[in-house]
Amino acid sequence: METKVFTFLGRAGCGKGTQAKLLSDKLGLVYIGSGELLRERVKQGDFTGKKTDATMGQGNLVPTSLIFMLWINRLEEIKKDEGNNSKGIIFDGSPRKMVEAQMLEEALKWYEWDKSFKVVLIDLSREESFNRLT
């Protein structure tokens, strides 16, 4: 069975996380939220965890290499389980930078999941995003 891969993109407050989780639950897809992965990494309490916490606390983006490492670790777990329970994958809010998009594409090719990759853009105006978040 072909592993389906989706990524949900959009401005803050557009509901991408909500929609991604709903679809994940409905279709039995593995949910990968970069924010969730980073928060798990922070819990390790080492240098990278502490620096990640401080960086996110300032509202800044962490290095792409860190995101990629977290994705690869998670994708490897999913590949290991492929054929058992996994029907597909949903990325929530990733990629955020062009280089992340290129790295994600490369990773999906490596794991042989690039043929069924779909991007879902939830379009929301800047004004509406601001209104929802304030």
mmCIF file of N, CA and C in Angstrom:
data_model
loop_
_atom_site.group_PDB
_atom_site.id
_atom_site.type_symbol
_atom_site.label_atom_id
_atom_site.label_comp_id
_atom_site.label_asym_id
_atom_site.label_seq_id
_atom_site.Cartn_x
_atom_site.Cartn_y
_atom_site.Cartn_z
ATOM 1 N N MET A 1 0.833 -1.176 0.000
ATOM 2 C CA MET A 1 0.000 0.000 0.000
ATOM 3 C C MET A 1 0.882 1.244 0.000
ATOM 4 N N GLU A 2 0.525 2.209 -0.821
ATOM 5 C CA GLU A 2 1.300 3.439 -0.933
ATOM 6 C C GLU A 2 1.100 4.329 0.294
ATOM 7 N N THR A 3 2.204 4.820 0.837
ATOM 8 C CA THR A 3 2.144 5.730 1.977
ATOM 9 C C THR A 3 1.851 7.132 1.476
ATOM 10 N N LYS A 4 0.749 7.702 1.933
ATOM 11 C CA LYS A 4 0.376 9.058 1.548
ATOM 12 C C LYS A 4 1.063 10.042 2.488
ATOM 13 N N VAL A 5 1.530 11.161 1.924
ATOM 14 C CA VAL A 5 2.195 12.183 2.727
ATOM 15 C C VAL A 5 1.573 13.533 2.402
ATOM 16 N N PHE A 6 1.148 14.242 3.448
ATOM 17 C CA PHE A 6 0.554 15.570 3.301
ATOM 18 C C PHE A 6 1.337 16.556 4.155
ATOM 19 N N THR A 7 1.363 17.804 3.718
ATOM 20 C CA THR A 7 1.831 18.869 4.594
ATOM 21 C C THR A 7 0.814 19.992 4.558
ATOM 22 N N PHE A 8 0.503 20.515 5.718
ATOM 23 C CA PHE A 8 -0.449 21.615 5.861
ATOM 24 C C PHE A 8 0.328 22.895 6.108
ATOM 25 N N LEU A 9 0.084 23.891 5.256
ATOM 26 C CA LEU A 9 0.762 25.179 5.365
ATOM 27 C C LEU A 9 -0.256 26.298 5.473
ATOM 28 N N GLY A 10 0.137 27.382 6.093
ATOM 29 C CA GLY A 10 -0.723 28.556 6.199
ATOM 30 C C GLY A 10 -0.253 29.459 7.317
ATOM 31 N N ARG A 11 -0.822 30.644 7.349
ATOM 32 C CA ARG A 11 -0.472 31.623 8.387
ATOM 33 C C ARG A 11 -0.874 31.110 9.771
ATOM 34 N N ALA A 12 -0.252 31.694 10.771
ATOM 35 C CA ALA A 12 -0.625 31.393 12.152
ATOM 36 C C ALA A 12 -2.104 31.713 12.344
ATOM 37 N N GLY A 13 -2.811 30.816 13.008
ATOM 38 C CA GLY A 13 -4.227 31.032 13.285
ATOM 39 C C GLY A 13 -5.169 30.561 12.199
ATOM 40 N N CYS A 14 -4.642 29.973 11.127
ATOM 41 C CA CYS A 14 -5.511 29.557 10.015
ATOM 42 C C CYS A 14 -6.218 28.229 10.284
ATOM 43 N N GLY A 15 -5.774 27.500 11.296
ATOM 44 C CA GLY A 15 -6.406 26.226 11.617
ATOM 45 C C GLY A 15 -5.703 25.022 11.028
ATOM 46 N N LYS A 16 -4.473 25.215 10.551
ATOM 47 C CA LYS A 16 -3.769 24.090 9.922
ATOM 48 C C LYS A 16 -3.542 22.939 10.893
ATOM 49 N N GLY A 17 -3.204 23.253 12.130
ATOM 50 C CA GLY A 17 -3.003 22.203 13.125
ATOM 51 C C GLY A 17 -4.281 21.452 13.421
ATOM 52 N N THR A 18 -5.369 22.185 13.547
ATOM 53 C CA THR A 18 -6.675 21.572 13.800
ATOM 54 C C THR A 18 -7.065 20.659 12.649
ATOM 55 N N GLN A 19 -6.958 21.160 11.427
ATOM 56 C CA GLN A 19 -7.334 20.371 10.253
ATOM 57 C C GLN A 19 -6.415 19.164 10.070
ATOM 58 N N ALA A 20 -5.117 19.365 10.300
ATOM 59 C CA ALA A 20 -4.162 18.263 10.164
ATOM 60 C C ALA A 20 -4.477 17.148 11.161
ATOM 61 N N LYS A 21 -4.785 17.520 12.393
ATOM 62 C CA LYS A 21 -5.099 16.498 13.408
ATOM 63 C C LYS A 21 -6.418 15.794 13.101
ATOM 64 N N LEU A 22 -7.409 16.549 12.622
ATOM 65 C CA LEU A 22 -8.688 15.928 12.253
ATOM 66 C C LEU A 22 -8.491 14.903 11.140
ATOM 67 N N LEU A 23 -7.743 15.281 10.101
ATOM 68 C CA LEU A 23 -7.491 14.370 8.986
ATOM 69 C C LEU A 23 -6.650 13.180 9.441
ATOM 70 N N SER A 24 -5.682 13.443 10.293
ATOM 71 C CA SER A 24 -4.844 12.377 10.827
ATOM 72 C C SER A 24 -5.688 11.343 11.569
ATOM 73 N N ASP A 25 -6.583 11.829 12.420
ATOM 74 C CA ASP A 25 -7.458 10.927 13.182
ATOM 75 C C ASP A 25 -8.415 10.168 12.271
ATOM 76 N N LYS A 26 -9.008 10.870 11.315
ATOM 77 C CA LYS A 26 -10.005 10.256 10.431
ATOM 78 C C LYS A 26 -9.399 9.179 9.527
ATOM 79 N N LEU A 27 -8.195 9.454 8.993
ATOM 80 C CA LEU A 27 -7.583 8.529 8.037
ATOM 81 C C LEU A 27 -6.528 7.611 8.651
ATOM 82 N N GLY A 28 -6.241 7.780 9.940
ATOM 83 C CA GLY A 28 -5.228 6.945 10.585
ATOM 84 C C GLY A 28 -3.818 7.256 10.125
ATOM 85 N N LEU A 29 -3.532 8.543 9.927
ATOM 86 C CA LEU A 29 -2.214 8.965 9.468
ATOM 87 C C LEU A 29 -1.353 9.396 10.652
ATOM 88 N N VAL A 30 -0.051 9.236 10.523
ATOM 89 C CA VAL A 30 0.884 9.670 11.559
ATOM 90 C C VAL A 30 1.023 11.185 11.474
ATOM 91 N N TYR A 31 0.852 11.858 12.598
ATOM 92 C CA TYR A 31 0.938 13.315 12.675
ATOM 93 C C TYR A 31 2.353 13.717 13.078
ATOM 94 N N ILE A 32 2.967 14.597 12.280
ATOM 95 C CA ILE A 32 4.284 15.135 12.621
ATOM 96 C C ILE A 32 4.170 16.651 12.678
ATOM 97 N N GLY A 33 4.213 17.173 13.870
ATOM 98 C CA GLY A 33 4.221 18.621 14.068
ATOM 99 C C GLY A 33 5.613 19.038 14.501
ATOM 100 N N SER A 34 6.236 19.923 13.742
ATOM 101 C CA SER A 34 7.596 20.343 14.088
ATOM 102 C C SER A 34 7.643 20.964 15.476
ATOM 103 N N GLY A 35 6.628 21.741 15.828
ATOM 104 C CA GLY A 35 6.581 22.342 17.158
ATOM 105 C C GLY A 35 6.559 21.283 18.244
ATOM 106 N N GLU A 36 5.785 20.245 18.002
ATOM 107 C CA GLU A 36 5.698 19.130 18.949
ATOM 108 C C GLU A 36 7.050 18.423 19.082
ATOM 109 N N LEU A 37 7.706 18.179 17.945
ATOM 110 C CA LEU A 37 9.026 17.539 17.965
ATOM 111 C C LEU A 37 10.032 18.395 18.731
ATOM 112 N N LEU A 38 9.968 19.711 18.517
ATOM 113 C CA LEU A 38 10.892 20.615 19.210
ATOM 114 C C LEU A 38 10.627 20.636 20.715
ATOM 115 N N ARG A 39 9.364 20.642 21.097
ATOM 116 C CA ARG A 39 9.037 20.631 22.531
ATOM 117 C C ARG A 39 9.525 19.338 23.194
ATOM 118 N N GLU A 40 9.417 18.224 22.477
ATOM 119 C CA GLU A 40 9.945 16.956 22.996
ATOM 120 C C GLU A 40 11.461 17.043 23.159
ATOM 121 N N ARG A 41 12.111 17.688 22.194
ATOM 122 C CA ARG A 41 13.577 17.828 22.229
ATOM 123 C C ARG A 41 14.014 18.683 23.414
ATOM 124 N N VAL A 42 13.251 19.738 23.702
ATOM 125 C CA VAL A 42 13.548 20.626 24.831
ATOM 126 C C VAL A 42 13.583 19.837 26.138
ATOM 127 N N LYS A 43 12.696 18.853 26.267
ATOM 128 C CA LYS A 43 12.590 18.060 27.499
ATOM 129 C C LYS A 43 13.867 17.291 27.830
ATOM 130 N N GLN A 44 14.746 17.103 26.840
ATOM 131 C CA GLN A 44 15.992 16.379 27.108
ATOM 132 C C GLN A 44 16.913 17.178 28.026
ATOM 133 N N GLY A 45 16.727 18.500 28.078
ATOM 134 C CA GLY A 45 17.452 19.324 29.033
ATOM 135 C C GLY A 45 18.936 19.502 28.775
ATOM 136 N N ASP A 46 19.429 19.045 27.629
ATOM 137 C CA ASP A 46 20.841 19.219 27.308
ATOM 138 C C ASP A 46 21.050 20.582 26.633
ATOM 139 N N PHE A 47 22.248 20.826 26.121
ATOM 140 C CA PHE A 47 22.552 22.113 25.496
ATOM 141 C C PHE A 47 21.558 22.449 24.394
ATOM 142 N N THR A 48 21.344 21.496 23.483
ATOM 143 C CA THR A 48 20.439 21.749 22.356
ATOM 144 C C THR A 48 19.013 21.969 22.836
ATOM 145 N N GLY A 49 18.591 21.202 23.812
ATOM 146 C CA GLY A 49 17.252 21.389 24.358
ATOM 147 C C GLY A 49 17.070 22.767 24.964
ATOM 148 N N LYS A 50 18.047 23.196 25.757
ATOM 149 C CA LYS A 50 17.970 24.515 26.394
ATOM 150 C C LYS A 50 18.035 25.640 25.365
ATOM 151 N N LYS A 51 18.915 25.487 24.390
ATOM 152 C CA LYS A 51 19.051 26.532 23.358
ATOM 153 C C LYS A 51 17.789 26.593 22.499
ATOM 154 N N THR A 52 17.207 25.450 22.213
ATOM 155 C CA THR A 52 15.950 25.404 21.459
ATOM 156 C C THR A 52 14.855 26.123 22.228
ATOM 157 N N ASP A 53 14.774 25.862 23.511
ATOM 158 C CA ASP A 53 13.771 26.505 24.355
ATOM 159 C C ASP A 53 13.942 28.027 24.339
ATOM 160 N N ALA A 54 15.171 28.486 24.489
ATOM 161 C CA ALA A 54 15.443 29.929 24.494
ATOM 162 C C ALA A 54 15.124 30.552 23.137
ATOM 163 N N THR A 55 15.498 29.883 22.070
ATOM 164 C CA THR A 55 15.265 30.397 20.717
ATOM 165 C C THR A 55 13.780 30.520 20.435
ATOM 166 N N MET A 56 13.033 29.463 20.738
ATOM 167 C CA MET A 56 11.585 29.503 20.506
ATOM 168 C C MET A 56 10.916 30.514 21.430
ATOM 169 N N GLY A 57 11.429 30.649 22.647
ATOM 170 C CA GLY A 57 10.878 31.606 23.594
ATOM 171 C C GLY A 57 10.999 33.042 23.116
ATOM 172 N N GLN A 58 11.997 33.296 22.278
ATOM 173 C CA GLN A 58 12.195 34.626 21.700
ATOM 174 C C GLN A 58 11.420 34.796 20.395
ATOM 175 N N GLY A 59 10.716 33.744 19.986
ATOM 176 C CA GLY A 59 9.938 33.812 18.754
ATOM 177 C C GLY A 59 10.758 33.615 17.496
ATOM 178 N N ASN A 60 11.962 33.078 17.644
ATOM 179 C CA ASN A 60 12.840 32.857 16.494
ATOM 180 C C ASN A 60 12.754 31.412 16.014
ATOM 181 N N LEU A 61 13.191 31.195 14.789
ATOM 182 C CA LEU A 61 13.215 29.851 14.222
ATOM 183 C C LEU A 61 14.513 29.155 14.602
ATOM 184 N N VAL A 62 14.426 27.871 14.876
ATOM 185 C CA VAL A 62 15.622 27.080 15.170
ATOM 186 C C VAL A 62 16.322 26.752 13.856
ATOM 187 N N PRO A 63 17.590 26.328 13.918
ATOM 188 C CA PRO A 63 18.302 25.987 12.683
ATOM 189 C C PRO A 63 17.604 24.860 11.917
ATOM 190 N N THR A 64 17.644 24.976 10.624
ATOM 191 C CA THR A 64 17.044 23.969 9.750
ATOM 192 C C THR A 64 17.639 22.587 10.007
ATOM 193 N N SER A 65 18.926 22.533 10.315
ATOM 194 C CA SER A 65 19.571 21.238 10.561
ATOM 195 C C SER A 65 18.925 20.507 11.740
ATOM 196 N N LEU A 66 18.489 21.250 12.748
ATOM 197 C CA LEU A 66 17.826 20.630 13.899
ATOM 198 C C LEU A 66 16.468 20.065 13.497
ATOM 199 N N ILE A 67 15.704 20.852 12.757
ATOM 200 C CA ILE A 67 14.397 20.381 12.272
ATOM 201 C C ILE A 67 14.581 19.117 11.437
ATOM 202 N N PHE A 68 15.546 19.149 10.535
ATOM 203 C CA PHE A 68 15.778 18.015 9.646
ATOM 204 C C PHE A 68 16.155 16.767 10.445
ATOM 205 N N MET A 69 17.008 16.934 11.446
ATOM 206 C CA MET A 69 17.403 15.797 12.280
ATOM 207 C C MET A 69 16.180 15.189 12.974
ATOM 208 N N LEU A 70 15.309 16.043 13.500
ATOM 209 C CA LEU A 70 14.105 15.556 14.175
ATOM 210 C C LEU A 70 13.178 14.848 13.194
ATOM 211 N N TRP A 71 13.032 15.411 11.991
ATOM 212 C CA TRP A 71 12.200 14.760 10.968
ATOM 213 C C TRP A 71 12.749 13.380 10.634
ATOM 214 N N ILE A 72 14.057 13.309 10.373
ATOM 215 C CA ILE A 72 14.674 12.036 9.970
ATOM 216 C C ILE A 72 14.477 10.980 11.054
ATOM 217 N N ASN A 73 14.685 11.356 12.304
ATOM 218 C CA ASN A 73 14.471 10.399 13.397
ATOM 219 C C ASN A 73 13.039 9.876 13.385
ATOM 220 N N ARG A 74 12.085 10.773 13.197
ATOM 221 C CA ARG A 74 10.664 10.375 13.195
ATOM 222 C C ARG A 74 10.329 9.559 11.949
ATOM 223 N N LEU A 75 10.836 9.982 10.793
ATOM 224 C CA LEU A 75 10.560 9.250 9.550
ATOM 225 C C LEU A 75 11.142 7.842 9.597
ATOM 226 N N GLU A 76 12.296 7.700 10.224
ATOM 227 C CA GLU A 76 12.910 6.375 10.359
ATOM 228 C C GLU A 76 12.021 5.460 11.200
ATOM 229 N N GLU A 77 11.444 5.994 12.272
ATOM 230 C CA GLU A 77 10.510 5.213 13.097
ATOM 231 C C GLU A 77 9.299 4.775 12.275
ATOM 232 N N ILE A 78 8.791 5.688 11.465
ATOM 233 C CA ILE A 78 7.608 5.390 10.645
ATOM 234 C C ILE A 78 7.947 4.344 9.592
ATOM 235 N N LYS A 79 9.106 4.480 8.951
ATOM 236 C CA LYS A 79 9.521 3.524 7.916
ATOM 237 C C LYS A 79 9.657 2.128 8.514
ATOM 238 N N LYS A 80 10.196 2.066 9.726
ATOM 239 C CA LYS A 80 10.373 0.784 10.411
ATOM 240 C C LYS A 80 9.026 0.101 10.636
ATOM 241 N N ASP A 81 7.997 0.907 10.892
ATOM 242 C CA ASP A 81 6.653 0.399 11.178
ATOM 243 C C ASP A 81 5.788 0.281 9.920
ATOM 244 N N GLU A 82 6.327 0.722 8.780
ATOM 245 C CA GLU A 82 5.547 0.733 7.540
ATOM 246 C C GLU A 82 5.004 -0.661 7.231
ATOM 247 N N GLY A 83 3.769 -0.703 6.808
ATOM 248 C CA GLY A 83 3.138 -1.977 6.503
ATOM 249 C C GLY A 83 2.378 -2.542 7.686
ATOM 250 N N ASN A 84 2.670 -2.046 8.865
ATOM 251 C CA ASN A 84 1.943 -2.505 10.047
ATOM 252 C C ASN A 84 0.714 -1.640 10.283
ATOM 253 N N ASN A 85 0.942 -0.411 10.739
ATOM 254 C CA ASN A 85 -0.176 0.462 11.088
ATOM 255 C C ASN A 85 -0.241 1.728 10.251
ATOM 256 N N SER A 86 0.881 2.160 9.739
ATOM 257 C CA SER A 86 0.965 3.462 9.093
ATOM 258 C C SER A 86 0.318 3.482 7.714
ATOM 259 N N LYS A 87 -0.676 4.359 7.559
ATOM 260 C CA LYS A 87 -1.318 4.552 6.260
ATOM 261 C C LYS A 87 -0.773 5.792 5.575
ATOM 262 N N GLY A 88 -0.071 6.610 6.336
ATOM 263 C CA GLY A 88 0.467 7.832 5.774
ATOM 264 C C GLY A 88 0.946 8.780 6.854
ATOM 265 N N ILE A 89 1.339 9.962 6.400
ATOM 266 C CA ILE A 89 1.964 10.946 7.277
ATOM 267 C C ILE A 89 1.378 12.321 6.991
ATOM 268 N N ILE A 90 1.200 13.102 8.040
ATOM 269 C CA ILE A 90 0.799 14.502 7.896
ATOM 270 C C ILE A 90 1.830 15.361 8.610
ATOM 271 N N PHE A 91 2.427 16.295 7.873
ATOM 272 C CA PHE A 91 3.301 17.309 8.460
ATOM 273 C C PHE A 91 2.458 18.540 8.723
ATOM 274 N N ASP A 92 2.526 19.042 9.928
ATOM 275 C CA ASP A 92 1.776 20.239 10.303
ATOM 276 C C ASP A 92 2.713 21.440 10.361
ATOM 277 N N GLY A 93 2.496 22.401 9.466
ATOM 278 C CA GLY A 93 3.238 23.656 9.508
ATOM 279 C C GLY A 93 4.661 23.582 9.011
ATOM 280 N N SER A 94 5.012 22.530 8.360
ATOM 281 C CA SER A 94 6.358 22.385 7.814
ATOM 282 C C SER A 94 6.236 22.047 6.341
ATOM 283 N N PRO A 95 7.122 22.525 5.578
ATOM 284 C CA PRO A 95 8.305 23.333 5.868
ATOM 285 C C PRO A 95 7.978 24.818 6.000
ATOM 286 N N ARG A 96 8.849 25.551 6.703
ATOM 287 C CA ARG A 96 8.650 26.990 6.889
ATOM 288 C C ARG A 96 9.642 27.815 6.082
ATOM 289 N N LYS A 97 10.723 27.198 5.646
ATOM 290 C CA LYS A 97 11.740 27.887 4.844
ATOM 291 C C LYS A 97 11.946 27.091 3.558
ATOM 292 N N MET A 98 12.439 27.776 2.528
ATOM 293 C CA MET A 98 12.691 27.104 1.244
ATOM 294 C C MET A 98 13.661 25.935 1.425
ATOM 295 N N VAL A 99 14.707 26.129 2.204
ATOM 296 C CA VAL A 99 15.678 25.058 2.407
ATOM 297 C C VAL A 99 15.033 23.860 3.109
ATOM 298 N N GLU A 100 14.068 24.112 4.000
ATOM 299 C CA GLU A 100 13.352 23.003 4.640
ATOM 300 C C GLU A 100 12.519 22.243 3.616
ATOM 301 N N ALA A 101 11.925 22.967 2.678
ATOM 302 C CA ALA A 101 11.143 22.309 1.622
ATOM 303 C C ALA A 101 12.039 21.399 0.790
ATOM 304 N N GLN A 102 13.221 21.887 0.465
ATOM 305 C CA GLN A 102 14.158 21.084 -0.322
ATOM 306 C C GLN A 102 14.622 19.858 0.462
ATOM 307 N N MET A 103 14.886 20.045 1.742
ATOM 308 C CA MET A 103 15.333 18.922 2.570
ATOM 309 C C MET A 103 14.213 17.907 2.784
ATOM 310 N N LEU A 104 12.991 18.394 2.943
ATOM 311 C CA LEU A 104 11.857 17.484 3.099
ATOM 312 C C LEU A 104 11.662 16.670 1.823
ATOM 313 N N GLU A 105 11.754 17.337 0.688
ATOM 314 C CA GLU A 105 11.628 16.632 -0.590
ATOM 315 C C GLU A 105 12.702 15.548 -0.714
ATOM 316 N N GLU A 106 13.915 15.888 -0.332
ATOM 317 C CA GLU A 106 15.013 14.928 -0.389
ATOM 318 C C GLU A 106 14.765 13.740 0.548
ATOM 319 N N ALA A 107 14.284 14.026 1.754
ATOM 320 C CA ALA A 107 13.999 12.959 2.720
ATOM 321 C C ALA A 107 12.892 12.044 2.211
ATOM 322 N N LEU A 108 11.847 12.633 1.637
ATOM 323 C CA LEU A 108 10.742 11.814 1.123
ATOM 324 C C LEU A 108 11.205 10.928 -0.031
ATOM 325 N N LYS A 109 12.107 11.425 -0.856
ATOM 326 C CA LYS A 109 12.676 10.586 -1.921
ATOM 327 C C LYS A 109 13.471 9.437 -1.309
ATOM 328 N N TRP A 110 14.272 9.741 -0.307
ATOM 329 C CA TRP A 110 15.094 8.728 0.360
ATOM 330 C C TRP A 110 14.233 7.595 0.907
ATOM 331 N N TYR A 111 13.121 7.959 1.547
ATOM 332 C CA TYR A 111 12.235 6.957 2.137
ATOM 333 C C TYR A 111 11.207 6.405 1.149
ATOM 334 N N GLU A 112 11.313 6.828 -0.102
ATOM 335 C CA GLU A 112 10.452 6.351 -1.201
ATOM 336 C C GLU A 112 8.991 6.714 -0.991
ATOM 337 N N TRP A 113 8.761 7.912 -0.470
ATOM 338 C CA TRP A 113 7.406 8.415 -0.245
ATOM 339 C C TRP A 113 7.113 9.657 -1.078
ATOM 340 N N ASP A 114 7.958 9.986 -2.012
ATOM 341 C CA ASP A 114 7.820 11.239 -2.761
ATOM 342 C C ASP A 114 6.726 11.201 -3.825
ATOM 343 N N LYS A 115 6.265 10.044 -4.218
ATOM 344 C CA LYS A 115 5.264 9.950 -5.297
ATOM 345 C C LYS A 115 3.861 10.334 -4.849
ATOM 346 N N SER A 116 3.613 10.301 -3.556
ATOM 347 C CA SER A 116 2.255 10.580 -3.070
ATOM 348 C C SER A 116 2.220 11.786 -2.131
ATOM 349 N N PHE A 117 3.099 12.749 -2.376
ATOM 350 C CA PHE A 117 3.212 13.929 -1.516
ATOM 351 C C PHE A 117 2.268 15.029 -1.986
ATOM 352 N N LYS A 118 1.441 15.525 -1.065
ATOM 353 C CA LYS A 118 0.477 16.592 -1.373
ATOM 354 C C LYS A 118 0.646 17.732 -0.381
ATOM 355 N N VAL A 119 0.523 18.963 -0.884
ATOM 356 C CA VAL A 119 0.578 20.159 -0.042
ATOM 357 C C VAL A 119 -0.825 20.732 0.066
ATOM 358 N N VAL A 120 -1.255 21.008 1.298
ATOM 359 C CA VAL A 120 -2.553 21.629 1.542
ATOM 360 C C VAL A 120 -2.283 23.021 2.111
ATOM 361 N N LEU A 121 -2.658 24.044 1.350
ATOM 362 C CA LEU A 121 -2.482 25.430 1.788
ATOM 363 C C LEU A 121 -3.814 25.953 2.290
ATOM 364 N N ILE A 122 -3.828 26.380 3.537
ATOM 365 C CA ILE A 122 -5.022 27.016 4.091
ATOM 366 C C ILE A 122 -4.762 28.513 4.024
ATOM 367 N N ASP A 123 -5.431 29.151 3.074
ATOM 368 C CA ASP A 123 -5.181 30.562 2.791
ATOM 369 C C ASP A 123 -5.994 31.442 3.728
ATOM 370 N N LEU A 124 -5.315 32.313 4.429
ATOM 371 C CA LEU A 124 -5.945 33.228 5.372
ATOM 372 C C LEU A 124 -5.243 34.569 5.239
ATOM 373 N N SER A 125 -6.007 35.624 5.177
ATOM 374 C CA SER A 125 -5.399 36.949 5.027
ATOM 375 C C SER A 125 -4.601 37.310 6.277
ATOM 376 N N ARG A 126 -3.667 38.208 6.103
ATOM 377 C CA ARG A 126 -2.864 38.697 7.223
ATOM 378 C C ARG A 126 -3.762 39.330 8.284
ATOM 379 N N GLU A 127 -4.750 40.081 7.816
ATOM 380 C CA GLU A 127 -5.678 40.758 8.726
ATOM 381 C C GLU A 127 -6.471 39.750 9.564
ATOM 382 N N GLU A 128 -7.004 38.722 8.905
ATOM 383 C CA GLU A 128 -7.784 37.717 9.635
ATOM 384 C C GLU A 128 -6.895 36.928 10.596
ATOM 385 N N SER A 129 -5.677 36.628 10.179
ATOM 386 C CA SER A 129 -4.736 35.939 11.060
ATOM 387 C C SER A 129 -4.504 36.765 12.324
ATOM 388 N N PHE A 130 -4.274 38.046 12.147
ATOM 389 C CA PHE A 130 -4.061 38.948 13.284
ATOM 390 C C PHE A 130 -5.285 38.967 14.195
ATOM 391 N N ASN A 131 -6.472 39.070 13.595
ATOM 392 C CA ASN A 131 -7.714 39.111 14.378
ATOM 393 C C ASN A 131 -7.913 37.839 15.199
ATOM 394 N N ARG A 132 -7.598 36.702 14.615
ATOM 395 C CA ARG A 132 -7.783 35.433 15.327
ATOM 396 C C ARG A 132 -6.807 35.258 16.486
ATOM 397 N N LEU A 133 -5.646 35.869 16.356
ATOM 398 C CA LEU A 133 -4.606 35.678 17.368
ATOM 399 C C LEU A 133 -4.582 36.761 18.440
ATOM 400 N N THR A 134 -5.415 37.792 18.270
ATOM 401 C CA THR A 134 -5.422 38.876 19.273
ATOM 402 C C THR A 134 -6.755 38.963 19.978
#
